[in-house]
Tab-separated table of N, CA and C in Angstrom:
chain	number	residue	atom	x	y	z
A	946	MET	N	0.668	-1.350	-0.428
A	946	MET	CA	0.116	-0.124	-0.248
A	946	MET	C	0.965	1.350	-0.515
A	947	SER	N	1.998	1.294	0.882
A	947	SER	CA	2.476	2.527	0.944
A	947	SER	C	3.594	2.665	-0.300
A	948	ASP	N	3.973	1.519	-1.408
A	948	ASP	CA	4.346	1.627	-2.717
A	948	ASP	C	3.354	2.209	-3.407
A	949	LYS	N	2.109	2.180	-3.607
A	949	LYS	CA	1.150	3.048	-4.373
A	949	LYS	C	0.820	4.701	-4.376
A	950	ALA	N	0.879	4.507	-2.868
A	950	ALA	CA	0.876	5.700	-2.019
A	950	ALA	C	1.819	6.623	-2.589
A	951	GLY	N	3.216	6.362	-3.052
A	951	GLY	CA	4.319	7.142	-3.406
A	951	GLY	C	4.471	7.157	-4.431
A	952	LYS	N	3.828	5.884	-5.642
A	952	LYS	CA	3.797	6.410	-6.637
A	952	LYS	C	2.946	7.444	-7.280
A	953	ARG	N	1.983	7.584	-6.596
A	953	ARG	CA	0.707	8.509	-7.070
A	953	ARG	C	1.016	9.821	-6.906
A	954	PRO	N	2.159	10.585	-6.288
A	954	PRO	CA	2.253	11.892	-6.854
A	954	PRO	C	3.065	11.974	-7.787
A	955	GLY	N	3.762	10.731	-8.041
A	955	GLY	CA	5.251	10.975	-9.533
A	955	GLY	C	3.738	11.129	-10.785
A	956	ILE	N	2.629	9.852	-10.806
A	956	ILE	CA	2.041	10.070	-11.501
A	956	ILE	C	1.182	11.264	-12.009
A	957	ALA	N	0.698	11.584	-10.749
A	957	ALA	CA	-0.159	13.197	-10.906
A	957	ALA	C	0.775	14.127	-11.469
A	958	ARG	N	2.248	14.477	-11.290
A	958	ARG	CA	2.856	15.021	-11.602
A	958	ARG	C	3.197	15.065	-13.271
A	959	ARG	N	3.094	13.837	-13.493
A	959	ARG	CA	3.290	13.967	-14.888
A	959	ARG	C	2.186	13.655	-15.795
A	960	VAL	N	0.749	13.574	-15.081
A	960	VAL	CA	0.025	14.049	-15.970
A	960	VAL	C	-0.073	15.469	-15.792
A	961	ALA	N	0.295	15.941	-15.001
A	961	ALA	CA	0.033	17.366	-14.982
A	961	ALA	C	1.053	18.282	-16.016
A	962	LEU	N	2.325	17.501	-16.141
A	962	LEU	CA	3.286	18.068	-17.199
A	962	LEU	C	2.491	17.950	-18.492
A	963	VAL	N	1.973	16.555	-18.773
A	963	VAL	CA	1.252	16.618	-20.160
A	963	VAL	C	0.452	17.456	-20.322
A	964	ALA	N	-0.509	17.771	-19.792
A	964	ALA	CA	-1.364	18.787	-19.760
A	964	ALA	C	-0.863	20.023	-20.165
A	965	ALA	N	-0.238	20.809	-19.279
A	965	ALA	CA	0.507	22.005	-19.554
A	965	ALA	C	1.357	22.014	-20.703
A	966	ALA	N	2.105	20.836	-21.167
A	966	ALA	CA	2.658	20.735	-22.600
A	966	ALA	C	1.863	20.770	-23.613
A	967	GLY	N	0.643	20.126	-23.579
A	967	GLY	CA	-0.728	20.289	-24.671
A	967	GLY	C	-1.012	21.742	-24.854
A	968	THR	N	-0.921	22.582	-23.282
A	968	THR	CA	-1.523	23.194	-23.421
A	968	THR	C	-0.778	24.324	-24.568
A	969	LEU	N	0.767	24.293	-24.038
A	969	LEU	CA	1.466	25.165	-24.774
A	969	LEU	C	1.401	24.674	-26.242
A	970	THR	N	1.678	23.715	-26.430
A	970	THR	CA	1.575	23.031	-27.835
A	970	THR	C	0.266	24.017	-28.710
A	971	LEU	N	-0.932	23.743	-28.126
A	971	LEU	CA	-2.343	24.281	-28.969
A	971	LEU	C	-2.107	25.678	-28.540
A	972	GLY	N	-1.480	26.468	-27.455
A	972	GLY	CA	-1.319	28.145	-27.914
A	972	GLY	C	-0.627	28.232	-28.864
A	973	SER	N	0.353	27.263	-29.190
A	973	SER	CA	1.787	27.910	-30.154
A	973	SER	C	0.653	27.599	-31.427
A	974	VAL	N	0.308	26.206	-31.616
A	974	VAL	CA	-0.645	26.354	-32.940
A	974	VAL	C	-1.497	27.505	-33.591
A	975	ALA	N	-1.993	27.429	-32.323
A	975	ALA	CA	-3.524	28.619	-32.589
A	975	ALA	C	-2.624	30.181	-32.713
A	976	GLY	N	-1.450	29.866	-32.168
A	976	GLY	CA	-0.776	31.415	-32.877
A	976	GLY	C	-0.066	31.275	-34.152
A	977	LEU	N	-0.154	30.179	-34.773
A	977	LEU	CA	0.250	30.683	-36.334
A	977	LEU	C	-0.896	31.026	-37.151
A	978	ALA	N	-2.038	30.652	-36.632
A	978	ALA	CA	-3.004	31.647	-37.381
A	978	ALA	C	-3.203	33.114	-37.489
A	979	GLY	N	-2.861	33.546	-36.851
A	979	GLY	CA	-2.175	34.982	-36.468
A	979	GLY	C	-4.004	35.765	-36.535
A	980	SER	N	-3.984	37.184	-36.175
A	980	SER	CA	-5.099	37.961	-35.795
A	980	SER	C	-4.931	38.812	-37.129
A	981	ALA	N	-5.820	39.573	-37.142
A	981	ALA	CA	-5.783	40.719	-38.255
A	981	ALA	C	-4.769	41.632	-38.356
A	982	SER	N	-4.483	42.029	-37.216
A	982	SER	CA	-3.343	42.857	-36.775
A	982	SER	C	-1.651	42.350	-36.766
A	983	GLY	N	-1.763	40.988	-36.355
A	983	GLY	CA	-0.738	40.468	-36.256
A	983	GLY	C	-0.447	39.452	-37.148
A	984	ASP	N	-1.134	39.192	-38.101
A	984	ASP	CA	-0.468	38.685	-39.428
A	984	ASP	C	0.397	39.630	-40.172
A	985	THR	N	0.047	40.942	-40.165
A	985	THR	CA	1.053	42.041	-40.635
A	985	THR	C	2.910	41.476	-40.551
A	986	GLU	N	2.620	41.580	-39.040
A	986	GLU	CA	3.820	41.550	-38.219
A	986	GLU	C	4.258	40.283	-38.743
A	987	TRP	N	3.727	39.131	-38.460
A	987	TRP	CA	4.169	37.699	-38.588
A	987	TRP	C	4.804	37.544	-40.088
A	988	ARG	N	3.704	37.912	-41.086
A	988	ARG	CA	4.207	37.773	-42.618
A	988	ARG	C	5.637	38.721	-42.728
A	989	ARG	N	5.870	40.125	-42.034
A	989	ARG	CA	7.324	40.559	-42.004
A	989	ARG	C	8.425	40.214	-41.258
A	990	SER	N	8.331	39.149	-39.890
A	990	SER	CA	8.913	38.047	-39.640
A	990	SER	C	9.699	37.479	-40.381
A	991	PRO	N	11.331	37.172	-40.142
A	991	PRO	CA	11.768	36.163	-41.065
A	991	PRO	C	11.723	34.770	-40.364
A	992	VAL	N	11.284	34.698	-39.099
A	992	VAL	CA	11.205	33.654	-38.335
A	992	VAL	C	10.077	32.555	-39.604
A	993	GLY	N	10.728	31.123	-39.395
A	993	GLY	CA	9.777	30.457	-40.154
A	993	GLY	C	10.854	29.367	-41.196
A	994	THR	N	10.232	28.833	-42.095
A	994	THR	CA	11.075	28.192	-43.153
A	994	THR	C	10.737	28.483	-44.388
A	995	TRP	N	11.891	28.295	-45.312
A	995	TRP	CA	11.752	29.214	-46.605
A	995	TRP	C	12.527	28.335	-47.771
A	996	ALA	N	12.213	28.367	-48.566
A	996	ALA	CA	12.613	27.704	-50.206
A	996	ALA	C	13.529	28.684	-50.724
A	997	VAL	N	14.673	28.618	-51.176
A	997	VAL	CA	15.564	29.794	-51.252
A	997	VAL	C	16.403	29.636	-52.393
A	998	GLU	N	16.141	30.731	-53.581
A	998	GLU	CA	17.361	30.565	-54.217
A	998	GLU	C	18.728	31.513	-54.403
A	999	ILE	N	19.811	31.123	-54.565
A	999	ILE	CA	20.750	31.639	-54.055
A	999	ILE	C	21.657	32.112	-55.539
A	1000	THR	N	21.698	33.380	-56.309
A	1000	THR	CA	22.421	33.890	-57.114
A	1000	THR	C	23.540	34.396	-56.829
A	1001	PHE	N	25.025	33.927	-57.567
A	1001	PHE	CA	26.248	34.659	-57.418
A	1001	PHE	C	26.382	35.625	-58.081
A	1002	ALA	N	26.734	36.957	-57.832
A	1002	ALA	CA	26.794	38.158	-58.661
A	1002	ALA	C	27.840	37.888	-60.073
A	1003	SER	N	28.734	36.845	-60.350
A	1003	SER	CA	28.652	36.721	-61.459
A	1003	SER	C	28.389	36.197	-62.209
A	1004	GLY	N	26.963	35.237	-61.647
A	1004	GLY	CA	26.072	34.987	-62.925
A	1004	GLY	C	26.276	33.719	-63.293
A	1005	THR	N	27.458	33.158	-62.828
A	1005	THR	CA	27.693	31.511	-63.094
A	1005	THR	C	27.199	30.757	-62.856
A	1006	LYS	N	26.529	30.954	-61.437
A	1006	LYS	CA	26.080	29.873	-60.742
A	1006	LYS	C	24.805	29.981	-60.041
A	1007	THR	N	23.843	29.283	-59.843
A	1007	THR	CA	22.655	29.786	-58.699
A	1007	THR	C	22.465	27.886	-58.197
A	1008	GLU	N	21.953	28.501	-57.010
A	1008	GLU	CA	21.767	27.243	-55.935
A	1008	GLU	C	20.976	27.471	-55.438
A	1009	ARG	N	19.900	26.342	-55.399
A	1009	ARG	CA	18.334	26.256	-54.515
A	1009	ARG	C	18.647	25.625	-53.176
A	1010	GLY	N	18.098	26.077	-52.136
A	1010	GLY	CA	18.487	25.433	-50.933
A	1010	GLY	C	17.119	25.651	-49.700
A	1011	LEU	N	17.096	25.335	-48.558
A	1011	LEU	CA	15.695	25.464	-47.553
A	1011	LEU	C	16.821	26.234	-46.428
A	1012	PHE	N	16.368	27.623	-45.887
A	1012	PHE	CA	16.464	27.739	-44.936
A	1012	PHE	C	15.506	27.835	-43.602
A	1013	ALA	N	15.943	27.496	-42.257
A	1013	ALA	CA	14.816	27.977	-41.568
A	1013	ALA	C	15.691	29.100	-40.147
A	1014	LEU	N	14.579	30.089	-40.261
A	1014	LEU	CA	14.805	30.943	-38.984
A	1014	LEU	C	14.441	30.867	-37.635
A	1015	ARG	N	14.813	30.834	-36.457
A	1015	ARG	CA	13.879	30.042	-35.492
A	1015	ARG	C	13.929	31.684	-34.756
A	1016	PRO	N	12.451	31.686	-33.694
A	1016	PRO	CA	12.409	32.657	-32.714
A	1016	PRO	C	13.506	33.197	-31.883
A	1017	ASP	N	14.450	32.074	-31.373
A	1017	ASP	CA	15.548	32.217	-30.622
A	1017	ASP	C	16.620	32.976	-31.194
A	1018	GLY	N	16.712	33.061	-32.624
A	1018	GLY	CA	17.863	34.100	-33.445
A	1018	GLY	C	18.563	32.474	-34.149
A	1019	SER	N	18.134	31.507	-33.881
A	1019	SER	CA	19.149	30.289	-34.471
A	1019	SER	C	18.961	30.577	-35.756
A	1020	PHE	N	19.561	29.792	-37.043
A	1020	PHE	CA	19.365	29.816	-38.420
A	1020	PHE	C	20.133	28.167	-38.721
A	1021	SER	N	19.389	27.777	-39.725
A	1021	SER	CA	20.112	27.042	-40.159
A	1021	SER	C	19.598	26.782	-41.863
A	1022	LEU	N	20.742	26.174	-42.495
A	1022	LEU	CA	20.104	26.025	-44.071
A	1022	LEU	C	20.762	24.399	-43.776
A	1023	ALA	N	20.236	23.939	-45.555
A	1023	ALA	CA	20.522	22.975	-46.639
A	1023	ALA	C	20.308	23.232	-47.864
A	1024	VAL	N	21.723	23.260	-48.304
A	1024	VAL	CA	22.216	23.668	-49.828
A	1024	VAL	C	22.669	22.467	-50.262
A	1025	GLY	N	21.818	21.968	-51.275
A	1025	GLY	CA	22.685	20.191	-52.060
A	1025	GLY	C	22.890	19.569	-50.917
A	1026	LYS	N	24.320	18.986	-50.586
A	1026	LYS	CA	24.328	17.936	-49.959
A	1026	LYS	C	25.339	18.748	-48.351
A	1027	ARG	N	25.130	20.121	-48.585
A	1027	ARG	CA	25.878	20.706	-47.577
A	1027	ARG	C	24.637	21.242	-46.204
A	1028	THR	N	24.647	21.181	-45.142
A	1028	THR	CA	24.643	21.785	-44.005
A	1028	THR	C	24.904	23.117	-43.295
A	1029	GLY	N	24.475	23.952	-43.189
A	1029	GLY	CA	25.513	24.714	-42.356
A	1029	GLY	C	24.194	25.467	-41.058
A	1030	PHE	N	25.185	26.278	-40.020
A	1030	PHE	CA	24.371	26.623	-38.614
A	1030	PHE	C	24.747	28.257	-38.682
A	1031	GLY	N	24.057	28.889	-38.280
A	1031	GLY	CA	24.306	30.352	-37.509
A	1031	GLY	C	23.146	30.796	-36.979
A	1032	SER	N	23.457	32.231	-37.227
A	1032	SER	CA	22.511	33.360	-36.255
A	1032	SER	C	21.627	34.063	-37.039
A	1033	TRP	N	20.686	34.685	-36.915
A	1033	TRP	CA	20.282	36.109	-37.410
A	1033	TRP	C	19.545	36.922	-36.309
A	1034	GLN	N	19.586	38.501	-36.852
A	1034	GLN	CA	19.130	39.031	-35.791
A	1034	GLN	C	18.362	40.063	-36.734
A	1035	PRO	N	17.381	40.691	-35.950
A	1035	PRO	CA	16.460	42.099	-36.431
A	1035	PRO	C	17.196	42.904	-36.716
A	1036	THR	N	17.452	44.031	-38.065
A	1036	THR	CA	17.833	45.468	-37.941
A	1036	THR	C	16.840	46.270	-38.238
A	1037	ALA	N	17.336	47.430	-38.481
A	1037	ALA	CA	16.351	48.465	-38.131
A	1037	ALA	C	14.913	48.359	-39.480
A	1038	ASP	N	15.996	48.110	-40.329
A	1038	ASP	CA	14.932	47.571	-41.726
A	1038	ASP	C	15.028	46.484	-42.145
A	1039	GLY	N	14.858	45.291	-41.752
A	1039	GLY	CA	14.643	43.844	-41.810
A	1039	GLY	C	15.533	43.198	-41.179
A	1040	PHE	N	16.229	42.537	-41.651
A	1040	PHE	CA	17.025	41.438	-40.752
A	1040	PHE	C	18.548	41.168	-41.211
A	1041	ARG	N	19.061	40.446	-40.605
A	1041	ARG	CA	20.862	40.152	-41.010
A	1041	ARG	C	21.008	38.640	-40.559
A	1042	TYR	N	21.732	37.764	-41.164
A	1042	TYR	CA	21.933	36.383	-40.770
A	1042	TYR	C	23.360	36.093	-41.352
A	1043	ALA	N	23.775	35.504	-40.383
A	1043	ALA	CA	25.344	34.835	-41.067
A	1043	ALA	C	25.558	33.489	-40.210
A	1044	PHE	N	26.185	32.688	-41.167
A	1044	PHE	CA	26.381	31.210	-41.147
A	1044	PHE	C	27.311	30.868	-41.447
A	1045	ARG	N	28.213	29.232	-41.137
A	1045	ARG	CA	29.042	28.694	-41.660
A	1045	ARG	C	28.483	27.479	-42.157
A	1046	HIS	N	28.945	27.080	-43.443
A	1046	HIS	CA	28.810	25.702	-43.437
A	1046	HIS	C	30.250	24.679	-44.411
A	1047	TYR	N	30.471	23.407	-44.427
A	1047	TYR	CA	31.356	22.793	-45.004
A	1047	TYR	C	31.217	22.288	-45.704
A	1048	ALA	N	32.016	22.057	-46.829
A	1048	ALA	CA	31.750	21.088	-48.145
A	1048	ALA	C	32.776	20.062	-48.086
A	1049	PHE	N	32.687	18.775	-48.625
A	1049	PHE	CA	33.177	18.023	-48.708
A	1049	PHE	C	33.227	17.073	-50.117
A	1050	LYS	N	34.498	16.831	-50.662
A	1050	LYS	CA	34.231	16.209	-51.887
A	1050	LYS	C	34.043	14.908	-52.081
A	1051	ALA	N	33.897	14.053	-53.322
A	1051	ALA	CA	33.011	13.036	-53.278
A	1051	ALA	C	33.874	11.834	-52.510
A	1052	ASP	N	34.781	12.051	-52.154
A	1052	ASP	CA	35.875	10.833	-51.081
A	1052	ASP	C	35.426	11.304	-50.026
A	1053	ASP	N	34.712	12.033	-49.596
A	1053	ASP	CA	34.183	12.802	-47.927
A	1053	ASP	C	35.615	13.446	-47.897
A	1054	THR	N	36.527	13.866	-48.235
A	1054	THR	CA	37.785	14.675	-47.746
A	1054	THR	C	36.944	16.072	-47.471
A	1055	PHE	N	37.556	16.712	-46.869
A	1055	PHE	CA	37.200	18.517	-46.658
A	1055	PHE	C	37.424	18.950	-48.111
A	1056	ASP	N	36.731	19.893	-48.139
A	1056	ASP	CA	37.152	20.387	-49.583
A	1056	ASP	C	37.502	22.353	-48.777
A	1057	PHE	N	36.156	23.010	-48.507
A	1057	PHE	CA	36.266	24.505	-47.964
A	1057	PHE	C	35.586	24.134	-47.248
A	1058	GLU	N	35.519	25.674	-46.279
A	1058	GLU	CA	34.251	26.026	-45.633
A	1058	GLU	C	34.115	27.480	-46.341
A	1059	LEU	N	32.621	27.585	-46.090
A	1059	LEU	CA	31.846	28.729	-46.447
A	1059	LEU	C	31.671	29.730	-45.293
A	1060	ARG	N	31.903	30.815	-44.973
A	1060	ARG	CA	31.260	31.800	-44.422
A	1060	ARG	C	30.737	33.079	-45.075
A	1061	GLY	N	29.307	33.013	-44.544
A	1061	GLY	CA	28.354	33.868	-45.024
A	1061	GLY	C	27.789	35.131	-44.056
A	1062	VAL	N	27.694	36.181	-44.924
A	1062	VAL	CA	27.283	37.350	-44.282
A	1062	VAL	C	25.464	37.708	-44.965
A	1063	GLN	N	24.388	38.145	-44.818
A	1063	GLN	CA	23.417	38.445	-45.433
A	1063	GLN	C	22.403	39.405	-44.777
A	1064	GLU	N	21.663	40.852	-45.620
A	1064	GLU	CA	21.203	41.559	-44.875
A	1064	GLU	C	20.053	41.895	-46.245
A	1065	GLY	N	18.941	42.063	-45.171
A	1065	GLY	CA	17.902	42.260	-46.434
A	1065	GLY	C	16.311	42.200	-45.802
A	1066	GLN	N	15.337	42.343	-46.006
A	1066	GLN	CA	14.146	42.236	-45.551
A	1066	GLN	C	12.980	41.175	-46.322
A	1067	VAL	N	12.040	41.014	-45.309
A	1067	VAL	CA	10.419	40.564	-45.621
A	1067	VAL	C	9.837	41.495	-46.379
A	1068	ASP	N	9.097	40.435	-47.342
A	1068	ASP	CA	8.430	41.621	-48.291
A	1068	ASP	C	6.885	41.491	-47.645
A	1069	ALA	N	5.920	42.088	-47.587
A	1069	ALA	CA	4.422	41.811	-47.438
A	1069	ALA	C	3.816	40.391	-47.796
A	1070	ASP	N	4.354	40.003	-49.076
A	1070	ASP	CA	3.711	39.093	-49.708
A	1070	ASP	C	4.742	37.682	-49.312
A	1071	GLY	N	5.578	37.777	-48.188
A	1071	GLY	CA	5.996	36.401	-47.459
A	1071	GLY	C	7.013	36.165	-48.172
A	1072	THR	N	7.694	37.065	-49.119
A	1072	THR	CA	9.018	36.544	-49.556
A	1072	THR	C	10.447	37.524	-48.908
A	1073	PHE	N	11.246	36.969	-49.346
A	1073	PHE	CA	12.790	38.086	-48.713
A	1073	PHE	C	13.407	37.923	-49.801
A	1074	THR	N	14.190	38.926	-49.645
A	1074	THR	CA	15.429	39.450	-50.469
A	1074	THR	C	16.650	40.025	-49.699
A	1075	THR	N	17.551	39.158	-49.784
A	1075	THR	CA	18.433	39.563	-48.838
A	1075	THR	C	19.953	39.756	-50.079
A	1076	THR	N	21.105	40.451	-49.584
A	1076	THR	CA	22.441	40.663	-50.116
A	1076	THR	C	23.213	40.344	-49.517
A	1077	GLY	N	24.934	40.128	-49.770
A	1077	GLY	CA	25.782	39.868	-48.922
A	1077	GLY	C	26.970	39.219	-49.626
A	1078	THR	N	27.735	38.659	-48.525
A	1078	THR	CA	29.205	37.553	-49.099
A	1078	THR	C	28.879	36.449	-48.608
A	1079	GLY	N	29.893	35.668	-49.192
A	1079	GLY	CA	30.139	34.322	-49.176
A	1079	GLY	C	31.754	33.916	-48.898
A	1080	THR	N	32.670	34.201	-47.648
A	1080	THR	CA	34.051	34.139	-47.964
A	1080	THR	C	34.073	32.603	-47.812
A	1081	SER	N	34.803	31.808	-49.044
A	1081	SER	CA	35.513	30.588	-49.150
A	1081	SER	C	37.186	29.972	-48.601
A	1082	LEU	N	36.966	29.514	-47.036
A	1082	LEU	CA	38.643	28.837	-46.844
A	1082	LEU	C	39.019	27.897	-47.325
A	1083	ASP	N	39.985	27.500	-47.415
A	1083	ASP	CA	40.807	26.279	-47.310
A	1083	ASP	C	40.769	25.308	-46.159
A	1084	ALA	N	41.203	24.232	-45.842
A	1084	ALA	CA	41.175	23.734	-44.511
A	1084	ALA	C	42.647	24.385	-43.754
A	1085	ASP	N	43.296	25.007	-44.064
A	1085	ASP	CA	43.943	25.561	-43.268
A	1085	ASP	C	43.430	27.252	-42.857
A	1086	GLY	N	42.790	27.587	-43.426
A	1086	GLY	CA	41.797	28.880	-42.965
A	1086	GLY	C	42.308	29.965	-44.152
A	1087	ASN	N	42.990	29.789	-45.148
A	1087	ASN	CA	42.866	30.535	-46.060
A	1087	ASN	C	41.974	30.991	-46.747
A	1088	VAL	N	42.068	32.016	-46.760
A	1088	VAL	CA	40.712	32.669	-48.301
A	1088	VAL	C	41.320	32.519	-49.433
A	1089	GLN	N	40.404	31.845	-50.242
A	1089	GLN	CA	40.072	30.887	-51.127
A	1089	GLN	C	39.464	32.338	-52.424
A	1090	GLY	N	38.273	33.028	-51.879
A	1090	GLY	CA	37.834	33.530	-52.774
A	1090	GLY	C	36.590	34.189	-51.783
A	1091	VAL	N	35.977	35.301	-51.906
A	1091	VAL	CA	34.922	36.272	-51.709
A	1091	VAL	C	33.697	36.432	-52.616
A	1092	PHE	N	32.699	36.018	-52.715
A	1092	PHE	CA	31.403	36.247	-53.370
A	1092	PHE	C	30.075	36.774	-53.087
A	1093	GLU	N	29.936	38.117	-53.950
A	1093	GLU	CA	28.805	38.746	-53.655
A	1093	GLU	C	27.730	37.829	-54.324
A	1094	THR	N	26.740	37.491	-53.450
A	1094	THR	CA	25.670	36.612	-53.820
A	1094	THR	C	24.282	37.664	-53.185
A	1095	GLN	N	23.076	36.937	-54.106
A	1095	GLN	CA	21.578	37.672	-53.518
A	1095	GLN	C	20.857	36.427	-53.550
A	1096	VAL	N	20.434	36.325	-52.112
A	1096	VAL	CA	19.355	35.072	-51.774
A	1096	VAL	C	17.585	35.566	-52.077
A	1097	GLU	N	17.078	35.273	-52.569
A	1097	GLU	CA	15.469	35.259	-52.595
A	1097	GLU	C	15.027	34.123	-51.805
A	1098	GLY	N	13.796	34.388	-51.087
A	1098	GLY	CA	13.452	33.243	-50.107
A	1098	GLY	C	11.792	33.302	-50.439
A	1099	GLU	N	11.279	32.409	-50.497
A	1099	GLU	CA	9.712	32.242	-50.270
A	1099	GLU	C	9.207	31.579	-49.195
A	1100	ARG	N	8.615	31.839	-47.871
A	1100	ARG	CA	7.750	31.127	-47.187
A	1100	ARG	C	7.280	29.900	-47.357
A	1101	TYR	N	7.290	28.748	-46.775
A	1101	TYR	CA	6.387	27.977	-46.869
A	1101	TYR	C	5.793	27.494	-45.244
A	1102	SER	N	4.851	26.811	-45.537
A	1102	SER	CA	3.943	26.722	-43.960
A	1102	SER	C	3.397	25.050	-44.083
A	1103	LEU	N	2.739	24.912	-42.952
A	1103	LEU	CA	1.686	24.256	-43.115
A	1103	LEU	C	0.260	24.461	-44.125
A	1104	GLN	N	0.267	25.487	-44.143
A	1104	GLN	CA	-0.858	26.170	-45.066
A	1104	GLN	C	-0.340	26.278	-46.510
A	1105	SER	N	1.069	26.223	-46.848
A	1105	SER	CA	1.221	26.435	-48.157
A	1105	SER	C	2.622	25.410	-48.057
A	1106	PRO	N	2.641	24.352	-48.313
A	1106	PRO	CA	3.478	23.470	-48.220
A	1106	PRO	C	4.575	23.411	-49.592
């Protein structure tokens, strides 16, 4: 009997935690719908998931990728077989982000590191444009080149997969 009594508070605590987590999740999902006044704010925020096209100023190359900008200021990307991480922050006119990613050769040996910095803004139609540079570094940290790029992004979500 004393064993069951000792377990009940633990069960009650777990039930309460599950209920609280469910309430927070429902509140977060409900917040996605937005309100009439909050919808414009949400559309102008870079927080979310984005399909992007990266164009190099030289005009010789275009890449497609996926970006995720989270409310905590973290940033992640997937472009081809490369993934990268970084951070973002709001600016007076929009937002700016910086990231790093590594590229590997076909034999899985290190090829180069790319460090990118971009700045731009989200438009009311749920797209963004940023401009900036990518700096390529070899395995010893020597700069191989600096490339000007423009990134155009289109938001996607549960409502618009």
